[in-house]
N, CA, C and O atoms as a MOPAC input file, in Angstrom:
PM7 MOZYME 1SCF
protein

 N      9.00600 1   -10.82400 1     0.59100 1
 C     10.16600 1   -10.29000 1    -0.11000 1
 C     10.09200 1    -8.77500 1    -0.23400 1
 O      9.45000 1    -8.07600 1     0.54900 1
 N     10.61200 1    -8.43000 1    -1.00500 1
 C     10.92400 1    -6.54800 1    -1.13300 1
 C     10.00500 1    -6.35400 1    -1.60900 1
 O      9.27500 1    -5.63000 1    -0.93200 1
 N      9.40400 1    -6.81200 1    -3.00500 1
 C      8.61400 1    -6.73600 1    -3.69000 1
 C      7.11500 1    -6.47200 1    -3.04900 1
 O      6.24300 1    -5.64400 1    -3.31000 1
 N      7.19400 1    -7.39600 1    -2.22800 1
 C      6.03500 1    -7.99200 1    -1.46000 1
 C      5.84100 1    -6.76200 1    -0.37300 1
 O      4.89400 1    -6.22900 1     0.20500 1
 N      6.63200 1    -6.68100 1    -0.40200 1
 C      7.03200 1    -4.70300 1     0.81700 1
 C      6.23400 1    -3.92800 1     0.30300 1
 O      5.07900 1    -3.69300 1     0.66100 1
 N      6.92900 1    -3.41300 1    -0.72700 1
 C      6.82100 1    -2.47500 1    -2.03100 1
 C      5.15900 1    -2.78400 1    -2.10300 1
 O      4.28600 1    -1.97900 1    -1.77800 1
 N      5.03100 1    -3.60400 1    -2.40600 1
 C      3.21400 1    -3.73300 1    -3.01800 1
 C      2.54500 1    -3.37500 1    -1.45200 1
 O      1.70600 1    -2.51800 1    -1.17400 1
 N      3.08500 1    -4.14200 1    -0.74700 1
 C      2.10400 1    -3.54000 1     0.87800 1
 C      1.81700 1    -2.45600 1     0.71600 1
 O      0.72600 1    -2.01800 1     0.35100 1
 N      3.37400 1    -1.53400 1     1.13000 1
 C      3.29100 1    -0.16800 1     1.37200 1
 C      2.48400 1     0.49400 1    -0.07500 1
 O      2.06600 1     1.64200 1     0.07200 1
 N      2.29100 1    -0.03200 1    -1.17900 1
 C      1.75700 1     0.67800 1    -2.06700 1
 C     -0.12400 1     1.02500 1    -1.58700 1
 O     -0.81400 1     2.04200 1    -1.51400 1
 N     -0.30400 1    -0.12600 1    -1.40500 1
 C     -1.85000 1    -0.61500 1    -1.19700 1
 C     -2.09700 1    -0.17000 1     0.33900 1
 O     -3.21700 1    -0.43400 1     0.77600 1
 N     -0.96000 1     0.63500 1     1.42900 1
 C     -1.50600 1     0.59400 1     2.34800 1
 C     -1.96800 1     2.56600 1     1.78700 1
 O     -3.04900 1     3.12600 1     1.96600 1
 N     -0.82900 1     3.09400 1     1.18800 1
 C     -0.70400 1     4.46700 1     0.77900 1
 C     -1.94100 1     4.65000 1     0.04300 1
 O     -2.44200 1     5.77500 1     0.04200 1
 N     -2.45000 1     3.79000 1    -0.52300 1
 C     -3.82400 1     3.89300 1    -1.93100 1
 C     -5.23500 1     4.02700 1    -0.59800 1
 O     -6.40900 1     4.31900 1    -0.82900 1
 N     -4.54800 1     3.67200 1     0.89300 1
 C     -6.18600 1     3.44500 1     1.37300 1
 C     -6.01800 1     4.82900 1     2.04800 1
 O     -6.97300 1     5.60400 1     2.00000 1
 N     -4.61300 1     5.28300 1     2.81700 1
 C     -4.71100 1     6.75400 1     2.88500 1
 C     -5.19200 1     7.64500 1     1.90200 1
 O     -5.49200 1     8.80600 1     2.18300 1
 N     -5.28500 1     7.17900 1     0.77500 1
 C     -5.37400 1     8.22900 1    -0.07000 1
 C     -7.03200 1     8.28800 1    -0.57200 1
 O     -7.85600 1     9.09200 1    -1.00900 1
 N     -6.91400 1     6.98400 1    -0.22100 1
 C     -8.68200 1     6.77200 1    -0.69600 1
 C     -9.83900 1     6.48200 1     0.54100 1
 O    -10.72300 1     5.63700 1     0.39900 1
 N     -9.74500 1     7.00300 1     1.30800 1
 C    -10.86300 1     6.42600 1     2.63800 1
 C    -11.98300 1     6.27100 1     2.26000 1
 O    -12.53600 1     7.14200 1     1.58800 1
 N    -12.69700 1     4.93300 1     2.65500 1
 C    -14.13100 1     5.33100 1     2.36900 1
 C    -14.75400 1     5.28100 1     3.71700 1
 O    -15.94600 1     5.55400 1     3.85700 1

């Protein structure tokens, strides 16, 4: 769903932001 979008793209942006 959208939601389900929304949370992807959130968690994909958190691993750009966080590399380990």
């Amino acid at each position: 769903g959208v939601v389900d979008e929304k949370f992807f793209l959130f968690r994909l942006a958190k691993i750009y932001a966080y590399p380990q």
